Short mmCIF file of C-alpha atoms and ligand atoms in Angstrom, two decimals:
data_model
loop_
_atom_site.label_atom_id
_atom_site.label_comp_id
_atom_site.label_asym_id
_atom_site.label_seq_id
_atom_site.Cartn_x
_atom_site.Cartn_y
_atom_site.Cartn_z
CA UNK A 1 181.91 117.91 375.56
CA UNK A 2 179.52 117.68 372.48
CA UNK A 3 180.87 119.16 369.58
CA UNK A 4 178.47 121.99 368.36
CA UNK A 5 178.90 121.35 364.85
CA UNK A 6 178.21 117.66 364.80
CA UNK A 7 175.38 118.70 366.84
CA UNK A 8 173.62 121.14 364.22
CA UNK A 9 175.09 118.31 361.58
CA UNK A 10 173.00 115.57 363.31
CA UNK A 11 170.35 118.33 364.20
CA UNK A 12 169.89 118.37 360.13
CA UNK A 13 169.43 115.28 359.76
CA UNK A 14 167.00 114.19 362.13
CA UNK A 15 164.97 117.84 361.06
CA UNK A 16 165.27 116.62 357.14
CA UNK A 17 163.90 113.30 357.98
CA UNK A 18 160.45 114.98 359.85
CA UNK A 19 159.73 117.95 358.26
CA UNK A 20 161.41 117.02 354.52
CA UNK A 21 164.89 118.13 352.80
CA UNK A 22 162.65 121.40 351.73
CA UNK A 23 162.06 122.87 354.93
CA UNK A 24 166.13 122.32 355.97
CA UNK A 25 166.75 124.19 352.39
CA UNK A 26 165.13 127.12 352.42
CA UNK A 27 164.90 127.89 355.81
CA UNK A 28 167.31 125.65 358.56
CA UNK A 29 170.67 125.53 356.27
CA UNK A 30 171.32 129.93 356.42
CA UNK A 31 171.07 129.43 360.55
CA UNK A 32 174.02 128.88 362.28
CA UNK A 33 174.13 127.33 365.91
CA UNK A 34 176.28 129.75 367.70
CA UNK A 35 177.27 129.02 371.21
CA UNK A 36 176.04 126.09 373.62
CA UNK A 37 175.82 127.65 376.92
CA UNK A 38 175.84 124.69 378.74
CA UNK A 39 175.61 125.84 382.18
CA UNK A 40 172.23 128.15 381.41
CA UNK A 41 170.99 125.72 378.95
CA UNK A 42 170.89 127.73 376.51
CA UNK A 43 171.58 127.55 372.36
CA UNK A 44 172.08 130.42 370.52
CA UNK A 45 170.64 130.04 367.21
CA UNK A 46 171.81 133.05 364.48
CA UNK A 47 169.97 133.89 361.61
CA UNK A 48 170.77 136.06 358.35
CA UNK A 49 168.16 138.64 359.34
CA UNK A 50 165.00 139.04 361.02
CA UNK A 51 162.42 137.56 358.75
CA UNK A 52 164.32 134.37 358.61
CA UNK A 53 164.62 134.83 362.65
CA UNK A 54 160.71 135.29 362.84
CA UNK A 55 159.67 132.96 360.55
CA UNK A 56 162.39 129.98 362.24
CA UNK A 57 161.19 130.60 365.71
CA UNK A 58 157.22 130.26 364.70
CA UNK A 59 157.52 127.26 362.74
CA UNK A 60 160.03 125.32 364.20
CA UNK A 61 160.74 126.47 367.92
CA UNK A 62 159.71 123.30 369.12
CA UNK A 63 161.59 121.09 366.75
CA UNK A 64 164.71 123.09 368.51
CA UNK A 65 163.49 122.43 371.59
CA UNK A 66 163.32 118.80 371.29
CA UNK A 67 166.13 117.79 369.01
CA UNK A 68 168.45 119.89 370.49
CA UNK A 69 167.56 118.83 374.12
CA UNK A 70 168.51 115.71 372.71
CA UNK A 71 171.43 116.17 370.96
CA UNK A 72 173.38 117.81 373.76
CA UNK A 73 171.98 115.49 376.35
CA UNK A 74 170.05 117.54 379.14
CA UNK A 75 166.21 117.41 379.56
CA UNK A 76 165.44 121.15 378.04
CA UNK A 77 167.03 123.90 376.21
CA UNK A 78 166.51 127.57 376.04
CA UNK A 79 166.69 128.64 372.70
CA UNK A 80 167.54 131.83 371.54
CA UNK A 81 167.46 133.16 368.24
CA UNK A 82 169.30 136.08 366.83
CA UNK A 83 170.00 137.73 363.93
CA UNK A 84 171.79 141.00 363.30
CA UNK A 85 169.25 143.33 363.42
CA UNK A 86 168.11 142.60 366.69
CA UNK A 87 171.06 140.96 368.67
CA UNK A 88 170.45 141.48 372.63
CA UNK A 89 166.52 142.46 372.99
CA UNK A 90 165.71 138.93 372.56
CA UNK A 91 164.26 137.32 375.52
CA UNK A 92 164.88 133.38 375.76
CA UNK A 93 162.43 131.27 374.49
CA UNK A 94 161.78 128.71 377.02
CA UNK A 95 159.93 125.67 376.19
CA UNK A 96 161.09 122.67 377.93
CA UNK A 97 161.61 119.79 375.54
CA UNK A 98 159.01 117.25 374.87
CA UNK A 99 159.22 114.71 377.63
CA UNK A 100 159.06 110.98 377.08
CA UNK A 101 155.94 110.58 378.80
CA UNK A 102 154.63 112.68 376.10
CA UNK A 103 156.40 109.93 373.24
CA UNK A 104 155.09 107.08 375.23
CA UNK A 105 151.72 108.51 374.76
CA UNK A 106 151.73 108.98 371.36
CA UNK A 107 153.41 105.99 369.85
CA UNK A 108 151.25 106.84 366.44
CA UNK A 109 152.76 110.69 366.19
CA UNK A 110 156.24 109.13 365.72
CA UNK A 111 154.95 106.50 362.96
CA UNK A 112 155.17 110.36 360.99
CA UNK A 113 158.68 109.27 360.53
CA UNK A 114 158.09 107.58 357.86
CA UNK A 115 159.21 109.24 354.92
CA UNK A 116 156.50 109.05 352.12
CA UNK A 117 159.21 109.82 349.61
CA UNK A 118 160.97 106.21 349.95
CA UNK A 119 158.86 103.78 348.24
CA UNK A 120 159.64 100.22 346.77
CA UNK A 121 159.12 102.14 343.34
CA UNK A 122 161.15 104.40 343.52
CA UNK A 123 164.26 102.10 344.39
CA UNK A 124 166.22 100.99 341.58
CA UNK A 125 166.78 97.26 341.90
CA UNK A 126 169.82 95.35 340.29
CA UNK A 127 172.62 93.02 341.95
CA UNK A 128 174.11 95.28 344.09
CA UNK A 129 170.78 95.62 346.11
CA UNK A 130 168.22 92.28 344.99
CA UNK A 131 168.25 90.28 348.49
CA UNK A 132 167.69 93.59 350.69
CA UNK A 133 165.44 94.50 348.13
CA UNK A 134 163.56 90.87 347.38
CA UNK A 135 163.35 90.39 351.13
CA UNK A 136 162.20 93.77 352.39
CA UNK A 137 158.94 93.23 350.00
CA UNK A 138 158.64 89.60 350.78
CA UNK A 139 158.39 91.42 354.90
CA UNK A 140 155.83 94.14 354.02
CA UNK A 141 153.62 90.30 352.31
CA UNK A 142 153.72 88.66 355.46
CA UNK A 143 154.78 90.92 358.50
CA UNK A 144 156.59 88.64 360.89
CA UNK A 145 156.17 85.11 359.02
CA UNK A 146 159.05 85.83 356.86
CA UNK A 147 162.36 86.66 357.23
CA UNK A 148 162.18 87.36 361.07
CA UNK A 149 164.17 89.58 361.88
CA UNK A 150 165.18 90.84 358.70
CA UNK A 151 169.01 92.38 358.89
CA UNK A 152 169.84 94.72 356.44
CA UNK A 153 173.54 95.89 355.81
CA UNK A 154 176.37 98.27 353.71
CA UNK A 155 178.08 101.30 353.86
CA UNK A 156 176.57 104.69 354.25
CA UNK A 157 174.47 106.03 351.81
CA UNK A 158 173.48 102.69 349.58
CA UNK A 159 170.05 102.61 350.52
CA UNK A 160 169.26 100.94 354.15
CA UNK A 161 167.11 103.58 355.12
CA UNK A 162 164.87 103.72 351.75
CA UNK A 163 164.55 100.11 352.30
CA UNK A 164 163.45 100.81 355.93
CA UNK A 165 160.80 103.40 354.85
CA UNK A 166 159.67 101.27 351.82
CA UNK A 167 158.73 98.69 353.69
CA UNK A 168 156.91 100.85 356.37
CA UNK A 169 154.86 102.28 354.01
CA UNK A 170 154.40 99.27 351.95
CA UNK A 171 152.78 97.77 355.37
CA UNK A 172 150.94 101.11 356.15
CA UNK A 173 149.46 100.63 353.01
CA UNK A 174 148.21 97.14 352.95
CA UNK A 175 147.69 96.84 356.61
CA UNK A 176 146.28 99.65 358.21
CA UNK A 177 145.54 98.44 361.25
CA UNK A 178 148.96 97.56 361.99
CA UNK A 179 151.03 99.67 364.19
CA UNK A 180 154.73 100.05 362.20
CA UNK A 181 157.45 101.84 364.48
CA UNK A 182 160.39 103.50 362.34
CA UNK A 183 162.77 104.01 364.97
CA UNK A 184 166.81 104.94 364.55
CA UNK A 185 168.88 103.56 367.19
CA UNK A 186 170.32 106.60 368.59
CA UNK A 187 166.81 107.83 369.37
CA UNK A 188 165.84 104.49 370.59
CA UNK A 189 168.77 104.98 373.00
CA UNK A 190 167.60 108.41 374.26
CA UNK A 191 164.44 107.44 374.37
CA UNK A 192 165.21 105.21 376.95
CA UNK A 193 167.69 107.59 378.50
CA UNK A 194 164.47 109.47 379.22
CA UNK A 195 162.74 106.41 380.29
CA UNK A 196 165.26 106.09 382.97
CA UNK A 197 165.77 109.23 384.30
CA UNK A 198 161.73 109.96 384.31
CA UNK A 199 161.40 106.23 385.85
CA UNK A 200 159.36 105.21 383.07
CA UNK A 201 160.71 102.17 381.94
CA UNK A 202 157.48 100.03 382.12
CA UNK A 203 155.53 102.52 379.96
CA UNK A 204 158.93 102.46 377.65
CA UNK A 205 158.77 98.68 376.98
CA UNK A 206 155.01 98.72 376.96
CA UNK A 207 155.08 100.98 374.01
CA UNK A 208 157.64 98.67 372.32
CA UNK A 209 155.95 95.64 373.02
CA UNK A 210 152.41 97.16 371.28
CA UNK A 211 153.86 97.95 368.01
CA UNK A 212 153.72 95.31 365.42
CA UNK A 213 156.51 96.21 363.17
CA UNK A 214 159.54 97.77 364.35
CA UNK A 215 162.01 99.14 362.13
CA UNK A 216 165.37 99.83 363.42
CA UNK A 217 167.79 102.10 361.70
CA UNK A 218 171.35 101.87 362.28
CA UNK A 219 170.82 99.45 365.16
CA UNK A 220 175.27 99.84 365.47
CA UNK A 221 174.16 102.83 367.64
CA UNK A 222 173.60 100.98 370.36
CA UNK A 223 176.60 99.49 371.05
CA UNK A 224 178.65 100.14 374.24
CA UNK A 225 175.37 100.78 375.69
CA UNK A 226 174.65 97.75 377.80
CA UNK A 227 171.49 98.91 379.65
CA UNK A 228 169.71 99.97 376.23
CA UNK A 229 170.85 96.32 374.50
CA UNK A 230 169.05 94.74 378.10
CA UNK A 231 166.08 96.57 377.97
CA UNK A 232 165.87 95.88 373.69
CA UNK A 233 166.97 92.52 374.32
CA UNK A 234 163.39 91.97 376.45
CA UNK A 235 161.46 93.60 373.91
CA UNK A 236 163.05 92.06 371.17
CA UNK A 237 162.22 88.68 372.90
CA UNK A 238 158.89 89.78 373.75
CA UNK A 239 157.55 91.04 369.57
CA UNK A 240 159.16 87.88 367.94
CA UNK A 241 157.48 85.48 370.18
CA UNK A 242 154.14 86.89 369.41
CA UNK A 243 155.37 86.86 365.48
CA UNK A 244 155.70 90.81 364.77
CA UNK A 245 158.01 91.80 362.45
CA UNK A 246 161.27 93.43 363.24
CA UNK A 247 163.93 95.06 360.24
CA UNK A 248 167.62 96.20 361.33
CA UNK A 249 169.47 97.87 359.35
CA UNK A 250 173.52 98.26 360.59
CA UNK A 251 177.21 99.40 358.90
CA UNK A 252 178.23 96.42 359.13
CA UNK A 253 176.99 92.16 359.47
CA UNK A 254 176.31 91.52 363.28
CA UNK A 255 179.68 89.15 363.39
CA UNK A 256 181.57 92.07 362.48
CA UNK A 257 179.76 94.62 364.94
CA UNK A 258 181.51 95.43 368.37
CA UNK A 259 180.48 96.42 371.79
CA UNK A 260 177.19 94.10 370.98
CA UNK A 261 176.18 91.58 373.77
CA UNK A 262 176.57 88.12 372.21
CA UNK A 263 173.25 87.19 373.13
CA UNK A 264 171.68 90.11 371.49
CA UNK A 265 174.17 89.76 368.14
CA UNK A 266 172.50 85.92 367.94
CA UNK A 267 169.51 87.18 367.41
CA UNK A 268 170.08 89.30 365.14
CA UNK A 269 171.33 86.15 363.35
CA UNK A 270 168.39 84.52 363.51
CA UNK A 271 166.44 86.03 360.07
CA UNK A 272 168.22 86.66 357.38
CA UNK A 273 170.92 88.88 356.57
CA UNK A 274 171.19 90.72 353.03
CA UNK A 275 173.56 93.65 352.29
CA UNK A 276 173.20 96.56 349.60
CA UNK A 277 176.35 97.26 347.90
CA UNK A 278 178.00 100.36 345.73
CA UNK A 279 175.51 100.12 342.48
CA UNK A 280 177.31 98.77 338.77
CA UNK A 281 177.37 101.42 336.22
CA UNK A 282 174.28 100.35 334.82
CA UNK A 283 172.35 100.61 337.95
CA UNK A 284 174.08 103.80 338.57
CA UNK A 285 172.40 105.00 334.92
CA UNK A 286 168.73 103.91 335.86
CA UNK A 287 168.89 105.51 339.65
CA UNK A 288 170.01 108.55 338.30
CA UNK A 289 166.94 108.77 335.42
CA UNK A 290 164.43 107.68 338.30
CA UNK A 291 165.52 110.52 340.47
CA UNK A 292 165.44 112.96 337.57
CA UNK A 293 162.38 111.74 336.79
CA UNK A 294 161.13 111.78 340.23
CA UNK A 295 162.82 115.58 339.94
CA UNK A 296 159.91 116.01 337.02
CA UNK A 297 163.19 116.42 335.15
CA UNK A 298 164.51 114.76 332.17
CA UNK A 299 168.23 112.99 331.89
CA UNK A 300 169.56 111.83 328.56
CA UNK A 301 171.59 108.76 328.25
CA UNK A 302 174.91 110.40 327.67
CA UNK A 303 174.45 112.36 330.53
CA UNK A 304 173.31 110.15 333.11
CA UNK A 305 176.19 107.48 331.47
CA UNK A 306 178.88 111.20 332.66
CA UNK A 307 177.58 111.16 335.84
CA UNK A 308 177.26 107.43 336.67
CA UNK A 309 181.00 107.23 335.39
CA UNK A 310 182.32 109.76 337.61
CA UNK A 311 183.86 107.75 340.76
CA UNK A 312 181.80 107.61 344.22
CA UNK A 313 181.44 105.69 346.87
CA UNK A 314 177.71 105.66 347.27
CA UNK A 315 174.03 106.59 346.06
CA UNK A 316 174.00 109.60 347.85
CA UNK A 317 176.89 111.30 346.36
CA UNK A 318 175.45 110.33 343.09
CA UNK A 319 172.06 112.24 343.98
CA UNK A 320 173.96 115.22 345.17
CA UNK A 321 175.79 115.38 341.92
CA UNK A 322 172.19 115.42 339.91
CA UNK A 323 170.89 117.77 342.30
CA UNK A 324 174.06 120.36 342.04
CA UNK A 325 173.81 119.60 337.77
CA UNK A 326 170.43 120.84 337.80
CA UNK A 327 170.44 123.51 340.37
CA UNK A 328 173.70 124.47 338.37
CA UNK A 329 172.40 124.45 335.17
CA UNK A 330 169.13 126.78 336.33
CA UNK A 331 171.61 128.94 338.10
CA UNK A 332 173.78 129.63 334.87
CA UNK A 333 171.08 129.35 332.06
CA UNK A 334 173.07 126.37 330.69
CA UNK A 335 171.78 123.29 329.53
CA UNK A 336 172.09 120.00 331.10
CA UNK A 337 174.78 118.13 329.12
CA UNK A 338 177.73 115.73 329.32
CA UNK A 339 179.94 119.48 329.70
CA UNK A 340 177.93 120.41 332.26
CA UNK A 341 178.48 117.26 334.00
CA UNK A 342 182.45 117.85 333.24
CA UNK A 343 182.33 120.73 334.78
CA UNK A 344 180.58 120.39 338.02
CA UNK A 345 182.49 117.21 338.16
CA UNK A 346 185.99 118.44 338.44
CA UNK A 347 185.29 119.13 341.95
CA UNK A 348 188.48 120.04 344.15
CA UNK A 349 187.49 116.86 346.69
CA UNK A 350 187.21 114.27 344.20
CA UNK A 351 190.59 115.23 342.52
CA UNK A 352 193.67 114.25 344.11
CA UNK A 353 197.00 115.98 344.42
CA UNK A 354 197.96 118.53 347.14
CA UNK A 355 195.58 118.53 350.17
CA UNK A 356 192.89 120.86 349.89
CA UNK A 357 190.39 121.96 351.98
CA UNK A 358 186.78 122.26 351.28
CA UNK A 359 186.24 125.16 349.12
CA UNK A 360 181.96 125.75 351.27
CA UNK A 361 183.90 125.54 354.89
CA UNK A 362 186.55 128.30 353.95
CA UNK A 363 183.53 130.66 352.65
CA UNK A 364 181.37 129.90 355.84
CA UNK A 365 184.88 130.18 357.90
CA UNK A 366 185.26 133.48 356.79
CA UNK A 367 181.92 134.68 357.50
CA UNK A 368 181.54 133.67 360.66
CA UNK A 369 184.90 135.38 361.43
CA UNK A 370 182.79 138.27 360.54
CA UNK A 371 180.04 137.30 362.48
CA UNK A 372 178.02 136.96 359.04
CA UNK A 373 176.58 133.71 357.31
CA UNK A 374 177.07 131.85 354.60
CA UNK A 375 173.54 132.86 353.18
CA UNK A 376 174.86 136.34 353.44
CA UNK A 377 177.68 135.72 351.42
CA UNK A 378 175.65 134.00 348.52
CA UNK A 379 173.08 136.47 348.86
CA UNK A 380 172.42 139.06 346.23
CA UNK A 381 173.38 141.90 348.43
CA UNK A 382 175.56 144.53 347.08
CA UNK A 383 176.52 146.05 350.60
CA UNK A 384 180.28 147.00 350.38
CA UNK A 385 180.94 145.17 353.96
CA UNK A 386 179.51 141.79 352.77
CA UNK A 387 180.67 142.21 348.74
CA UNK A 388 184.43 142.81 350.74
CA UNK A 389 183.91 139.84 352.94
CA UNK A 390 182.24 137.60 349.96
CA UNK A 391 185.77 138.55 347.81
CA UNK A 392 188.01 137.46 350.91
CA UNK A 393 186.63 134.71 351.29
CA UNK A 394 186.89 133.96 346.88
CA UNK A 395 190.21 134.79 347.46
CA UNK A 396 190.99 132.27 350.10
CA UNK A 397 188.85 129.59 348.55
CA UNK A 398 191.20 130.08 345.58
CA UNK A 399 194.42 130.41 347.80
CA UNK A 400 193.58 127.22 349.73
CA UNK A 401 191.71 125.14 347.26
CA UNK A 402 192.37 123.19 343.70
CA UNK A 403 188.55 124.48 342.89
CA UNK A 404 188.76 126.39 339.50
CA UNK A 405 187.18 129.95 339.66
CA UNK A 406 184.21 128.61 338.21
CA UNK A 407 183.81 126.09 340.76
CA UNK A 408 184.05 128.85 343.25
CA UNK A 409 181.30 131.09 341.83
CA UNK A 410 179.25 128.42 341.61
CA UNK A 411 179.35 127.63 345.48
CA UNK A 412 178.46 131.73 346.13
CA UNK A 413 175.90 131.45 343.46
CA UNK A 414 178.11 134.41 341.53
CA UNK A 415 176.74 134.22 337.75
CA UNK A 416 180.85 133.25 336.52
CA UNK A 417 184.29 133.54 336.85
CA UNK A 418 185.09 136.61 336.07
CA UNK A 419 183.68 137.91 339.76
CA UNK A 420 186.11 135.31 341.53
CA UNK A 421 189.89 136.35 339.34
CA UNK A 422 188.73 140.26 339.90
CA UNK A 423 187.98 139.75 343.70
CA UNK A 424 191.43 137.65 344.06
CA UNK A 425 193.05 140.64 342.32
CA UNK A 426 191.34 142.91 344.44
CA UNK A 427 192.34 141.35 347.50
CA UNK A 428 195.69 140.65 346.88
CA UNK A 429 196.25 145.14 345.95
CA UNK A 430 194.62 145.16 349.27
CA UNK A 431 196.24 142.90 351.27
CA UNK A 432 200.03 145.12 350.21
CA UNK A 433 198.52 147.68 352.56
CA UNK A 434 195.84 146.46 354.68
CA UNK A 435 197.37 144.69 357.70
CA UNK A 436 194.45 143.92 359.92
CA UNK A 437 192.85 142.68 356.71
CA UNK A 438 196.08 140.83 356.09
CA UNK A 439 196.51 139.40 359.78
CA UNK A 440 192.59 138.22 359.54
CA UNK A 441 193.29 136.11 356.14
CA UNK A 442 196.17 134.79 358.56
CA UNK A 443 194.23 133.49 360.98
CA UNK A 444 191.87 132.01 358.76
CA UNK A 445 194.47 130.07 356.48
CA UNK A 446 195.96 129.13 360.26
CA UNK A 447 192.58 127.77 361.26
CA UNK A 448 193.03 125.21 357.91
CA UNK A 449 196.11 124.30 359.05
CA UNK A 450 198.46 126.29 356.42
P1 ADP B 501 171.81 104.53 353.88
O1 ADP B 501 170.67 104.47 354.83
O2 ADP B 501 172.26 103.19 353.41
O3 ADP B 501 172.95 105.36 354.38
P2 ADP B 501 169.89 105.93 352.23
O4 ADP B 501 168.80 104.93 352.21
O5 ADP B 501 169.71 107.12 353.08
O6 ADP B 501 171.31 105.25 352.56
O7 ADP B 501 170.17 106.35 350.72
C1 ADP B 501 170.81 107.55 350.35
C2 ADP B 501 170.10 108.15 349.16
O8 ADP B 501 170.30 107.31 348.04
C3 ADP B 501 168.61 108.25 349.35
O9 ADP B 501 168.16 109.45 348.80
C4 ADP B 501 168.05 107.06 348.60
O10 ADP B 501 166.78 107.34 348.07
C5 ADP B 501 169.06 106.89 347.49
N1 ADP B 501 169.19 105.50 347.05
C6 ADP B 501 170.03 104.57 347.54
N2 ADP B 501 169.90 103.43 346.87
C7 ADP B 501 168.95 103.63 345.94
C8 ADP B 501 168.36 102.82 344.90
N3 ADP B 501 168.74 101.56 344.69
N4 ADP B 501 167.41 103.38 344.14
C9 ADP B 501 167.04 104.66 344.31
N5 ADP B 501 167.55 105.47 345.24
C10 ADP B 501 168.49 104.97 346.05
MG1 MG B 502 170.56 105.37 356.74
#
């Protein structure tokens, strides 16, 4: 069984990284994937209301088609989109996904991949990161006479796949005839999933074995799968002795990696191996005033010297917390200082004491439990139904949460506080009374385990 929501997680991702973090924003983050019929093939996708529906299905049908084919392993998906409005008139929209013979192809439609947005310039060097960084540049100089493979490592979210980009659009750039493959594992591996079931294996390593620089995200996806690591093994062989350049990037150094055939971990072995690490406080500073400025934003010392303080595990957290300080400080009219940055910062996650859930699951919990979304709930809409489901679901994020009121207006985009203690009030008069409305906060809180 694939789990649905690790499905529309991964669906995110892979959407974010070809059509840009914009497009997932405004439009792909207020859908929710419903129900995987499995037997009919068929997704249900739900959106807040018919011009999202409309606008989702002529835009990006056929990124559904394909990811999701993908992602819950079968060779096409009917997808259906809903929204309240119109719930059962909607006929399937069939549109098989795109088939590998297609991808094998068009080797030079994937190269798209490559994310414009990750550049050597915009990656903020220092000594958590110099190697990766020093030898991904030294690559994109002399593709395949240096550094062969080159085997990136570190923990999630420290930079592996900027580096990957950088240097695919470093070589784009200097070498244009050059064909440069930015590949993640786990779509190498369905790739050739495809291959096999089509019986198009040939045409799969021929397309491999034409490219001149393959990047590799992630390459710890393909472990456990034997059949992918023999048919990668081959083409591996078959680009390095005919000096094109290949970059991994992994979790973890290939001694530590599992489920890897040793003769395929040697090889990986053979470059050189460099690792990005969690930035110092000082680097933390300067990647925080690169992306503001990169935000055509501004960050003053003190402020970026808040957030870089706060504790994180890795770059990405970091950039959320800049992009929730801004957002937060448009939202409320409030400018962007050290308070500010106290303030978003004393989230309920990174606190400890009592375990609490996450304040943005409870409010999309209780939505869906009445078949509504979480873009309803933040909306502006003053319709009683939703404004009674919005305080429910302020009164459970306060029940089962350490979030402060404010924190909990901010994630329903309410202007303060004041909302959040007069719908908990409001509730709780109710809830003396109301016994379905009482036995539905039950099963929520039951769903969170309290
Ligand atoms: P990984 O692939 O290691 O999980 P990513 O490359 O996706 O991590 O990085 C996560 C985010 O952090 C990206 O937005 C990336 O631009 C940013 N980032 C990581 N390291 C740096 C750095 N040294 N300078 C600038 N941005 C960085
Ligand atoms: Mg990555």
């Amino acid at each position: 069984m694939v789990a649905i929501s690790q499905v529309w997680n991964d669906f995110l991702v892979i959407v974010c990284q070809e059509v840009g973090s914009r497009v997932v924003e405004t439009w792909l983050k207020s859908l929710v994937l419903e129900r995987w019929d499995e037997s009919a093939r068929t997704v249900y996708v739900r959106a807040p209301n018919a011009f999202v529906r409309e606008w989702v299905q002529n835009h990006y049908r056929a990124l559904f088609c394909e990811h999701l084919a993908r992602l819950f392993a079968v060779t096409s998906v009917q997808v259906v989109f809903v929204d309240k409005e119109r719930e059962d008139v909607l006929a399937p929209a069939i549109v098989p996904a795109r088939l590998i013979t297609e991808e094998i192809n068009q080797p030079s439609k994937k190269n798209q991949t490559i994310n414009i947005t990750y550049q050597f310039d915009t990656f903020v060097v220092g000594p958590s990161n110099s190697l990766s960084y020093a030898a991904a540049h030294a690559v994109t100089q002399r593709p395949g006479f240096v550094y062969n493979p080159l085997f990136v490592y570190g923990g999630s979210g420290l930079g592996k796949t900027h580096l990957m980009h950088a240097i695919g659009n470093e070589i784009k750039k200097k070498y244009r005839k050059l064909t440069v493959l930015y590949q993640p594992a786990d779509r190498f591996v369905n790739e050739f999933i495809h291959a096999i079931r089509f019986n198009k294996v040939d045409l799969f390593k021929e397309k491999y074995r034409a490219i001149d620089v393959l990047l590799i995200d992630d390459i710890q996806f393909i472990a456990h799968k034997e059949q992918t690591q023999e048919a990668f093994f081959h083409i591996f062989n078959s680009l390095y002795e005919s000096s094109k350049q290949i970059v991994f990037s992994s979790d973890t150094y290939p001694k530590a990696m599992h489920g890897i055939a040793e003769r395929l971990r040697s090889r990986f072995e053979w470059g050189l191996i460099t690792d990005v690490q969690m930035p110092t406080l000082e680097e933390r500073v300067a990647i925080l005033k690169r992306k503001a400025e990169v935000m055509k934003n501004t960050l003053a010392d003190d402020v970026a010297c808040a957030i870089a303080e706060q504790p994180m595990t890795s770059v990405r957290e970091l950039e959320g917390t800049l992009i929730r300080l801004f957002a937060f400080s448009s939202l409320t009219n409030q400018p962007v200082n050290v308070e500010l940055v106290r303030k978003i910062a004393q989230r309920p996650q990174v606190g400890g004491g009592r375990r609490t859930v996450n304040i943005e699951q409870i409010a999309e919990r209780v939505a869906q439990t009445y078949q509504y979304t979480l873009a309803q709930l933040r909306s502006k809409s003053r319709n009683k139904e939703i404004t009674l489901i919005r305080q429910v679901a302020m009164f459970l994020m306060k029940k089962l949460s350490d979030a402060s009121l404010l924190d909990i207006a901010i994630c329903l985009r309410r202007k303060d506080h004041s909302t959040v203690a007069h719908a908990v009030t409001k509730i709780e008069d109710l809830l003396a009374h109301d016994a379905q409305l009482k036995s539905v906060i039950e099963t929520v809180e039951r769903s969170f385990g309290h």
